[in-house]
Amino acid sequence: MLPIDPHADRGRRAWVSCPRCLDDKDCGDCGAGRNCREHWRYLLGTTGSLLHVQCPRCAYLWDHETRFRGGHTATR
């Protein structure tokens, strides 16, 4: 298991599912799309629409693509 990133800050959080431990799979709040008190991830940084996150339970590090492109408009 990896250690928690030294730059991780409990004040910077993301609510996305951890692909390794899936600890939020039976959570009613998470299943309904609400931010719950237990299943948050450390938000380590962003690059455009890509979140760099770490799970505080299993310490897994990964990038999560939000597909949100704020400020950009589609061209046809």
Protein backbone atom coordinates (compact mmCIF):
# COMPACT_ATOMS: atom_id res chain seq x y z
CA MET A 1 0.00 0.00 0.00
CA LEU A 2 1.21 3.47 -0.86
CA PRO A 3 1.46 6.13 1.83
CA ILE A 4 -0.88 9.11 1.66
CA ASP A 5 0.60 11.85 -0.50
CA PRO A 6 2.40 14.43 1.68
CA HIS A 7 0.53 17.24 -0.11
CA ALA A 8 -2.90 15.72 0.59
CA ASP A 9 -5.20 18.11 2.42
CA ARG A 10 -8.51 17.09 4.03
CA GLY A 11 -9.84 20.49 2.98
CA ARG A 12 -9.49 19.61 -0.72
CA ARG A 13 -11.83 16.73 -1.47
CA ALA A 14 -13.48 14.99 -4.39
CA TRP A 15 -16.46 12.65 -4.29
CA VAL A 16 -15.68 9.98 -6.88
CA SER A 17 -15.65 6.19 -6.56
CA CYS A 18 -12.33 4.52 -5.81
CA PRO A 19 -11.72 1.96 -8.57
CA ARG A 20 -9.66 -0.21 -6.21
CA CYS A 21 -11.58 -0.60 -2.93
CA LEU A 22 -15.10 0.43 -4.09
CA ASP A 23 -15.88 1.37 -0.47
CA ASP A 24 -18.85 3.53 -1.53
CA LYS A 25 -20.75 0.86 -3.50
CA ASP A 26 -23.46 0.29 -0.86
CA CYS A 27 -23.69 3.90 0.36
CA GLY A 28 -27.13 5.47 -0.08
CA ASP A 29 -25.77 9.03 -0.22
CA CYS A 30 -23.09 8.20 -2.78
CA GLY A 31 -25.56 6.17 -4.84
CA ALA A 32 -27.90 9.17 -4.95
CA GLY A 33 -25.09 11.49 -6.08
CA ARG A 34 -24.81 13.33 -2.75
CA ASN A 35 -21.56 14.13 -0.94
CA CYS A 36 -21.36 11.84 2.06
CA ARG A 37 -19.19 12.23 5.15
CA GLU A 38 -17.21 9.00 4.67
CA HIS A 39 -16.50 8.37 0.99
CA TRP A 40 -14.51 11.38 -0.14
CA ARG A 41 -11.07 11.32 -1.82
CA TYR A 42 -8.11 13.64 -1.47
CA LEU A 43 -8.07 16.06 -4.40
CA LEU A 44 -4.36 16.37 -5.11
CA GLY A 45 -4.68 18.55 -8.18
CA THR A 46 -6.35 19.13 -11.52
CA THR A 47 -5.28 19.38 -15.12
CA GLY A 48 -8.16 20.68 -17.19
CA SER A 49 -11.02 18.24 -16.65
CA LEU A 50 -8.72 15.59 -15.13
CA LEU A 51 -8.72 15.17 -11.33
CA HIS A 52 -5.67 13.73 -9.57
CA VAL A 53 -7.04 11.94 -6.50
CA GLN A 54 -6.09 9.52 -3.74
CA CYS A 55 -8.33 7.29 -1.64
CA PRO A 56 -7.78 7.82 2.11
CA ARG A 57 -8.84 4.22 2.86
CA CYS A 58 -6.61 2.19 0.52
CA ALA A 59 -4.19 4.99 -0.55
CA TYR A 60 -4.73 4.23 -4.26
CA LEU A 61 -3.69 7.09 -6.59
CA TRP A 62 -5.45 7.64 -9.91
CA ASP A 63 -6.67 10.22 -12.40
CA HIS A 64 -10.41 10.71 -12.85
CA GLU A 65 -11.71 12.26 -16.06
CA THR A 66 -14.75 14.44 -15.32
CA ARG A 67 -15.47 15.25 -18.97
CA PHE A 68 -16.43 18.72 -17.72
CA ARG A 69 -14.92 21.36 -19.95
CA GLY A 70 -15.84 24.62 -18.27
CA GLY A 71 -15.61 27.68 -20.46
CA HIS A 72 -15.39 25.79 -23.73
CA THR A 73 -18.15 25.77 -26.28
CA ALA A 74 -18.71 23.08 -28.86
CA THR A 75 -18.27 24.03 -32.50
CA ARG A 76 -20.33 22.46 -35.24
